């Protein structure tokens, strides 16, 4: 479903929504609207990172990083830093390493309530306490990237985040051409 806003920046305004469900419904609709006529992954994931950042901020979740790691054809078992909002982060992560690498390798969403208890967690920012990583899977079953969100509080993410972010990952597969 698509929605029209007056200016592009208006899509970043989630202040009228108070519940996670309403906020995420709007995020998914906004993402789809912004992708109309545009299939380039850099362009679409840049706006998606901004939507995620502003949506979580509006819910008062202490998100300190929101973005993407992407698989490039030349290195099919490595995640490379993609569009994001937040502080500078590590550039590449091999499949199987860290929370991102675990999601990429297993193709399973990783919800980590305390990163200190996740063996092999890669601490890009020492302030991060919890994290969620959702794999983006192509129509032919390959990992094309991950959605990564970090939070400055423990237990930042739960089941509803997993459900909505997995829907976002499916939309990304449907709307973006990679490589
Ligand atoms: N913590 C991640 C690394 C990426 S940063 O959080 C942006 C991990 O363990 O894979």
PDB file of C-alpha atoms and ligand atoms in Angstrom:
ATOM      1  CA  UNK A   1       0.000   0.000   0.000  1.00  0.00           C
ATOM      2  CA  UNK A   2       1.328   3.438  -0.799  1.00  0.00           C
ATOM      3  CA  UNK A   3       0.821   6.823   0.827  1.00  0.00           C
ATOM      4  CA  UNK A   4       1.602  10.300  -0.423  1.00  0.00           C
ATOM      5  CA  UNK A   5       3.271  12.907   1.818  1.00  0.00           C
ATOM      6  CA  UNK A   6       3.823  16.551   0.958  1.00  0.00           C
ATOM      7  CA  UNK A   7       7.624  16.548   1.317  1.00  0.00           C
ATOM      8  CA  UNK A   8      10.054  13.630   1.458  1.00  0.00           C
ATOM      9  CA  UNK A   9      11.133  14.552   4.996  1.00  0.00           C
ATOM     10  CA  UNK A  10       7.524  14.181   6.176  1.00  0.00           C
ATOM     11  CA  UNK A  11       7.923  10.392   5.888  1.00  0.00           C
ATOM     12  CA  UNK A  12      10.354  10.617   8.839  1.00  0.00           C
ATOM     13  CA  UNK A  13       7.662  12.015  11.117  1.00  0.00           C
ATOM     14  CA  UNK A  14       6.134   9.217  13.208  1.00  0.00           C
ATOM     15  CA  UNK A  15       5.100  11.408  16.122  1.00  0.00           C
ATOM     16  CA  UNK A  16       1.350  10.873  15.706  1.00  0.00           C
ATOM     17  CA  UNK A  17       1.765   7.122  16.401  1.00  0.00           C
ATOM     18  CA  UNK A  18       2.193   5.795  19.912  1.00  0.00           C
ATOM     19  CA  UNK A  19       2.072   2.002  19.478  1.00  0.00           C
ATOM     20  CA  UNK A  20       4.774  -0.139  17.886  1.00  0.00           C
ATOM     21  CA  UNK A  21       2.178  -1.719  15.561  1.00  0.00           C
ATOM     22  CA  UNK A  22       0.914   1.616  14.208  1.00  0.00           C
ATOM     23  CA  UNK A  23       4.439   2.970  13.874  1.00  0.00           C
ATOM     24  CA  UNK A  24       5.619  -0.096  11.969  1.00  0.00           C
ATOM     25  CA  UNK A  25       2.563  -0.198   9.728  1.00  0.00           C
ATOM     26  CA  UNK A  26       3.388   3.379   8.750  1.00  0.00           C
ATOM     27  CA  UNK A  27       7.079   2.542   8.315  1.00  0.00           C
ATOM     28  CA  UNK A  28       6.271  -0.295   5.897  1.00  0.00           C
ATOM     29  CA  UNK A  29       3.815   1.837   3.930  1.00  0.00           C
ATOM     30  CA  UNK A  30       6.300   4.716   3.795  1.00  0.00           C
ATOM     31  CA  UNK A  31       9.059   2.402   2.601  1.00  0.00           C
ATOM     32  CA  UNK A  32       6.885   1.036  -0.210  1.00  0.00           C
ATOM     33  CA  UNK A  33       5.848   4.534  -1.244  1.00  0.00           C
ATOM     34  CA  UNK A  34       9.433   5.772  -1.323  1.00  0.00           C
ATOM     35  CA  UNK A  35      10.450   2.813  -3.531  1.00  0.00           C
ATOM     36  CA  UNK A  36       7.946   3.573  -6.245  1.00  0.00           C
ATOM     37  CA  UNK A  37       9.854   3.904  -9.524  1.00  0.00           C
ATOM     38  CA  UNK A  38      13.177   3.168  -7.803  1.00  0.00           C
ATOM     39  CA  UNK A  39      14.879  -0.260  -7.499  1.00  0.00           C
ATOM     40  CA  UNK A  40      18.452   0.744  -6.611  1.00  0.00           C
ATOM     41  CA  UNK A  41      19.410  -0.810  -3.255  1.00  0.00           C
ATOM     42  CA  UNK A  42      21.668   2.077  -2.181  1.00  0.00           C
ATOM     43  CA  UNK A  43      18.859   4.550  -2.666  1.00  0.00           C
ATOM     44  CA  UNK A  44      16.076   2.456  -1.112  1.00  0.00           C
ATOM     45  CA  UNK A  45      18.099   1.189   1.873  1.00  0.00           C
ATOM     46  CA  UNK A  46      19.338   4.709   2.638  1.00  0.00           C
ATOM     47  CA  UNK A  47      15.754   5.846   3.072  1.00  0.00           C
ATOM     48  CA  UNK A  48      14.895   2.630   4.964  1.00  0.00           C
ATOM     49  CA  UNK A  49      17.706   3.324   7.476  1.00  0.00           C
ATOM     50  CA  UNK A  50      16.312   6.793   8.053  1.00  0.00           C
ATOM     51  CA  UNK A  51      12.753   5.475   8.473  1.00  0.00           C
ATOM     52  CA  UNK A  52      13.959   2.897  11.028  1.00  0.00           C
ATOM     53  CA  UNK A  53      15.953   5.484  12.968  1.00  0.00           C
ATOM     54  CA  UNK A  54      13.077   7.952  13.216  1.00  0.00           C
ATOM     55  CA  UNK A  55      10.427   5.289  13.885  1.00  0.00           C
ATOM     56  CA  UNK A  56      12.327   3.877  16.876  1.00  0.00           C
ATOM     57  CA  UNK A  57      13.215   7.339  18.190  1.00  0.00           C
ATOM     58  CA  UNK A  58       9.510   8.238  18.105  1.00  0.00           C
ATOM     59  CA  UNK A  59       8.798   5.169  20.284  1.00  0.00           C
ATOM     60  CA  UNK A  60      11.498   6.289  22.739  1.00  0.00           C
ATOM     61  CA  UNK A  61      13.565   3.168  22.068  1.00  0.00           C
ATOM     62  CA  UNK A  62      17.239   4.054  22.620  1.00  0.00           C
ATOM     63  CA  UNK A  63      18.342   2.865  19.186  1.00  0.00           C
ATOM     64  CA  UNK A  64      21.974   3.882  18.625  1.00  0.00           C
ATOM     65  CA  UNK A  65      22.498   2.259  15.224  1.00  0.00           C
ATOM     66  CA  UNK A  66      20.073   1.325  12.451  1.00  0.00           C
ATOM     67  CA  UNK A  67      21.172   0.063   9.093  1.00  0.00           C
ATOM     68  CA  UNK A  68      22.285  -2.624   6.720  1.00  0.00           C
ATOM     69  CA  UNK A  69      25.149  -4.937   5.871  1.00  0.00           C
ATOM     70  CA  UNK A  70      25.067  -6.202   2.289  1.00  0.00           C
ATOM     71  CA  UNK A  71      26.594  -9.177   0.436  1.00  0.00           C
ATOM     72  CA  UNK A  72      28.489  -8.246  -2.734  1.00  0.00           C
ATOM     73  CA  UNK A  73      28.926 -10.719  -5.614  1.00  0.00           C
ATOM     74  CA  UNK A  74      32.740 -10.570  -5.346  1.00  0.00           C
ATOM     75  CA  UNK A  75      32.661 -11.784  -1.697  1.00  0.00           C
ATOM     76  CA  UNK A  76      29.617 -14.041  -1.274  1.00  0.00           C
ATOM     77  CA  UNK A  77      30.299 -15.016   2.372  1.00  0.00           C
ATOM     78  CA  UNK A  78      31.043 -11.552   3.729  1.00  0.00           C
ATOM     79  CA  UNK A  79      28.782  -8.736   4.892  1.00  0.00           C
ATOM     80  CA  UNK A  80      29.871  -5.251   3.874  1.00  0.00           C
ATOM     81  CA  UNK A  81      28.715  -2.081   5.610  1.00  0.00           C
ATOM     82  CA  UNK A  82      25.737  -0.527   3.823  1.00  0.00           C
ATOM     83  CA  UNK A  83      23.490   2.495   4.382  1.00  0.00           C
ATOM     84  CA  UNK A  84      22.951   3.310   8.060  1.00  0.00           C
ATOM     85  CA  UNK A  85      22.124   5.948  10.663  1.00  0.00           C
ATOM     86  CA  UNK A  86      24.278   6.276  13.774  1.00  0.00           C
ATOM     87  CA  UNK A  87      27.964   6.226  14.582  1.00  0.00           C
ATOM     88  CA  UNK A  88      30.726   4.784  12.402  1.00  0.00           C
ATOM     89  CA  UNK A  89      30.693   0.949  12.361  1.00  0.00           C
ATOM     90  CA  UNK A  90      32.923  -1.950  11.315  1.00  0.00           C
ATOM     91  CA  UNK A  91      33.222  -2.295   7.550  1.00  0.00           C
ATOM     92  CA  UNK A  92      33.038  -6.048   6.978  1.00  0.00           C
ATOM     93  CA  UNK A  93      31.796  -9.109   8.858  1.00  0.00           C
ATOM     94  CA  UNK A  94      32.375 -12.694   7.667  1.00  0.00           C
ATOM     95  CA  UNK A  95      29.359 -15.033   7.676  1.00  0.00           C
ATOM     96  CA  UNK A  96      29.295 -16.869  10.997  1.00  0.00           C
ATOM     97  CA  UNK A  97      30.894 -14.057  12.999  1.00  0.00           C
ATOM     98  CA  UNK A  98      29.080 -11.777  15.410  1.00  0.00           C
ATOM     99  CA  UNK A  99      25.324 -11.335  15.553  1.00  0.00           C
ATOM    100  CA  UNK A 100      25.182 -10.145  11.938  1.00  0.00           C
ATOM    101  CA  UNK A 101      27.248 -13.074  10.673  1.00  0.00           C
ATOM    102  CA  UNK A 102      25.075 -15.519  12.620  1.00  0.00           C
ATOM    103  CA  UNK A 103      21.906 -14.131  11.017  1.00  0.00           C
ATOM    104  CA  UNK A 104      23.523 -14.184   7.567  1.00  0.00           C
ATOM    105  CA  UNK A 105      24.734 -17.787   7.917  1.00  0.00           C
ATOM    106  CA  UNK A 106      21.676 -19.340   9.594  1.00  0.00           C
ATOM    107  CA  UNK A 107      19.118 -17.136   7.782  1.00  0.00           C
ATOM    108  CA  UNK A 108      17.413 -16.808  11.171  1.00  0.00           C
ATOM    109  CA  UNK A 109      16.602 -13.548  12.960  1.00  0.00           C
ATOM    110  CA  UNK A 110      18.797 -13.005  16.015  1.00  0.00           C
ATOM    111  CA  UNK A 111      17.154 -11.196  18.943  1.00  0.00           C
ATOM    112  CA  UNK A 112      19.861 -10.525  21.538  1.00  0.00           C
ATOM    113  CA  UNK A 113      18.578  -9.067  24.814  1.00  0.00           C
ATOM    114  CA  UNK A 114      22.106  -8.696  26.273  1.00  0.00           C
ATOM    115  CA  UNK A 115      24.979  -8.526  23.799  1.00  0.00           C
ATOM    116  CA  UNK A 116      27.420  -9.381  26.621  1.00  0.00           C
ATOM    117  CA  UNK A 117      25.891 -12.865  26.675  1.00  0.00           C
ATOM    118  CA  UNK A 118      26.190 -13.460  22.916  1.00  0.00           C
ATOM    119  CA  UNK A 119      29.422 -15.315  22.285  1.00  0.00           C
ATOM    120  CA  UNK A 120      31.356 -13.542  19.534  1.00  0.00           C
ATOM    121  CA  UNK A 121      29.311 -10.333  19.552  1.00  0.00           C
ATOM    122  CA  UNK A 122      31.233  -7.655  17.635  1.00  0.00           C
ATOM    123  CA  UNK A 123      31.179  -4.449  19.673  1.00  0.00           C
ATOM    124  CA  UNK A 124      31.194  -1.623  17.149  1.00  0.00           C
ATOM    125  CA  UNK A 125      29.970   0.644  19.965  1.00  0.00           C
ATOM    126  CA  UNK A 126      30.636  -0.136  23.629  1.00  0.00           C
ATOM    127  CA  UNK A 127      27.351   1.564  24.555  1.00  0.00           C
ATOM    128  CA  UNK A 128      25.260  -1.092  22.797  1.00  0.00           C
ATOM    129  CA  UNK A 129      23.385  -3.374  25.215  1.00  0.00           C
ATOM    130  CA  UNK A 130      20.973  -5.267  22.934  1.00  0.00           C
ATOM    131  CA  UNK A 131      20.570  -5.931  19.239  1.00  0.00           C
ATOM    132  CA  UNK A 132      18.339  -7.451  16.570  1.00  0.00           C
ATOM    133  CA  UNK A 133      19.592  -8.705  13.219  1.00  0.00           C
ATOM    134  CA  UNK A 134      17.217  -9.878  10.473  1.00  0.00           C
ATOM    135  CA  UNK A 135      18.468 -11.658   7.343  1.00  0.00           C
ATOM    136  CA  UNK A 136      17.433 -10.404   3.913  1.00  0.00           C
ATOM    137  CA  UNK A 137      16.953 -13.446   1.695  1.00  0.00           C
ATOM    138  CA  UNK A 138      16.662 -13.421  -2.091  1.00  0.00           C
ATOM    139  CA  UNK A 139      13.867 -15.183  -3.952  1.00  0.00           C
ATOM    140  CA  UNK A 140      16.317 -17.984  -4.783  1.00  0.00           C
ATOM    141  CA  UNK A 141      17.217 -18.455  -1.113  1.00  0.00           C
ATOM    142  CA  UNK A 142      20.558 -16.612  -0.810  1.00  0.00           C
ATOM    143  CA  UNK A 143      21.399 -14.130   1.958  1.00  0.00           C
ATOM    144  CA  UNK A 144      21.695 -10.730   0.289  1.00  0.00           C
ATOM    145  CA  UNK A 145      22.213  -8.755   3.482  1.00  0.00           C
ATOM    146  CA  UNK A 146      20.953  -8.089   6.992  1.00  0.00           C
ATOM    147  CA  UNK A 147      18.985  -5.419   8.805  1.00  0.00           C
ATOM    148  CA  UNK A 148      20.835  -4.509  12.024  1.00  0.00           C
ATOM    149  CA  UNK A 149      19.511  -2.451  14.931  1.00  0.00           C
ATOM    150  CA  UNK A 150      21.415  -1.723  18.143  1.00  0.00           C
ATOM    151  CA  UNK A 151      19.991  -0.359  21.388  1.00  0.00           C
ATOM    152  CA  UNK A 152      21.606   1.378  24.365  1.00  0.00           C
ATOM    153  CA  UNK A 153      19.261  -0.483  26.766  1.00  0.00           C
ATOM    154  CA  UNK A 154      18.960  -4.195  27.554  1.00  0.00           C
ATOM    155  CA  UNK A 155      15.931  -5.977  26.007  1.00  0.00           C
ATOM    156  CA  UNK A 156      15.512  -3.303  23.345  1.00  0.00           C
ATOM    157  CA  UNK A 157      13.783  -5.635  20.893  1.00  0.00           C
ATOM    158  CA  UNK A 158      11.197  -8.406  21.054  1.00  0.00           C
ATOM    159  CA  UNK A 159       8.722 -10.449  19.073  1.00  0.00           C
ATOM    160  CA  UNK A 160       6.876  -7.558  17.412  1.00  0.00           C
ATOM    161  CA  UNK A 161      10.163  -6.054  16.179  1.00  0.00           C
ATOM    162  CA  UNK A 162      11.083  -9.459  14.731  1.00  0.00           C
ATOM    163  CA  UNK A 163       7.738  -9.788  12.932  1.00  0.00           C
ATOM    164  CA  UNK A 164       7.806  -6.293  11.423  1.00  0.00           C
ATOM    165  CA  UNK A 165      11.495  -6.280  10.526  1.00  0.00           C
ATOM    166  CA  UNK A 166      11.081  -9.652   8.794  1.00  0.00           C
ATOM    167  CA  UNK A 167       8.245  -8.084   6.788  1.00  0.00           C
ATOM    168  CA  UNK A 168      10.566  -5.188   5.938  1.00  0.00           C
ATOM    169  CA  UNK A 169      13.248  -7.685   4.826  1.00  0.00           C
ATOM    170  CA  UNK A 170      10.719  -9.351   2.502  1.00  0.00           C
ATOM    171  CA  UNK A 171       9.720  -5.970   1.078  1.00  0.00           C
ATOM    172  CA  UNK A 172      13.384  -5.123   0.482  1.00  0.00           C
ATOM    173  CA  UNK A 173      13.805  -8.342  -1.512  1.00  0.00           C
ATOM    174  CA  UNK A 174      10.722  -7.438  -3.536  1.00  0.00           C
ATOM    175  CA  UNK A 175      11.710  -3.804  -4.185  1.00  0.00           C
ATOM    176  CA  UNK A 176      15.525  -3.744  -4.592  1.00  0.00           C
ATOM    177  CA  UNK A 177      17.973  -4.852  -7.257  1.00  0.00           C
ATOM    178  CA  UNK A 178      21.303  -5.761  -5.654  1.00  0.00           C
ATOM    179  CA  UNK A 179      24.700  -5.696  -7.384  1.00  0.00           C
TER     180      UNK A 179
HETATM  181  N1  LIG B   1      27.247  -5.969  16.683  1.00  0.00           N
HETATM  182  C1  LIG B   1      27.284  -6.493  15.344  1.00  0.00           C
HETATM  183  C2  LIG B   1      28.268  -5.734  14.496  1.00  0.00           C
HETATM  184  C3  LIG B   1      27.690  -4.613  13.702  1.00  0.00           C
HETATM  185  S1  LIG B   1      27.367  -3.253  14.619  1.00  0.00           S
HETATM  186  O1  LIG B   1      26.411  -3.581  15.671  1.00  0.00           O
HETATM  187  C4  LIG B   1      26.796  -1.996  13.708  1.00  0.00           C
HETATM  188  C5  LIG B   1      27.601  -7.961  15.358  1.00  0.00           C
HETATM  189  O2  LIG B   1      27.926  -8.512  16.410  1.00  0.00           O
HETATM  190  O3  LIG B   1      27.559  -8.579  14.297  1.00  0.00           O
END
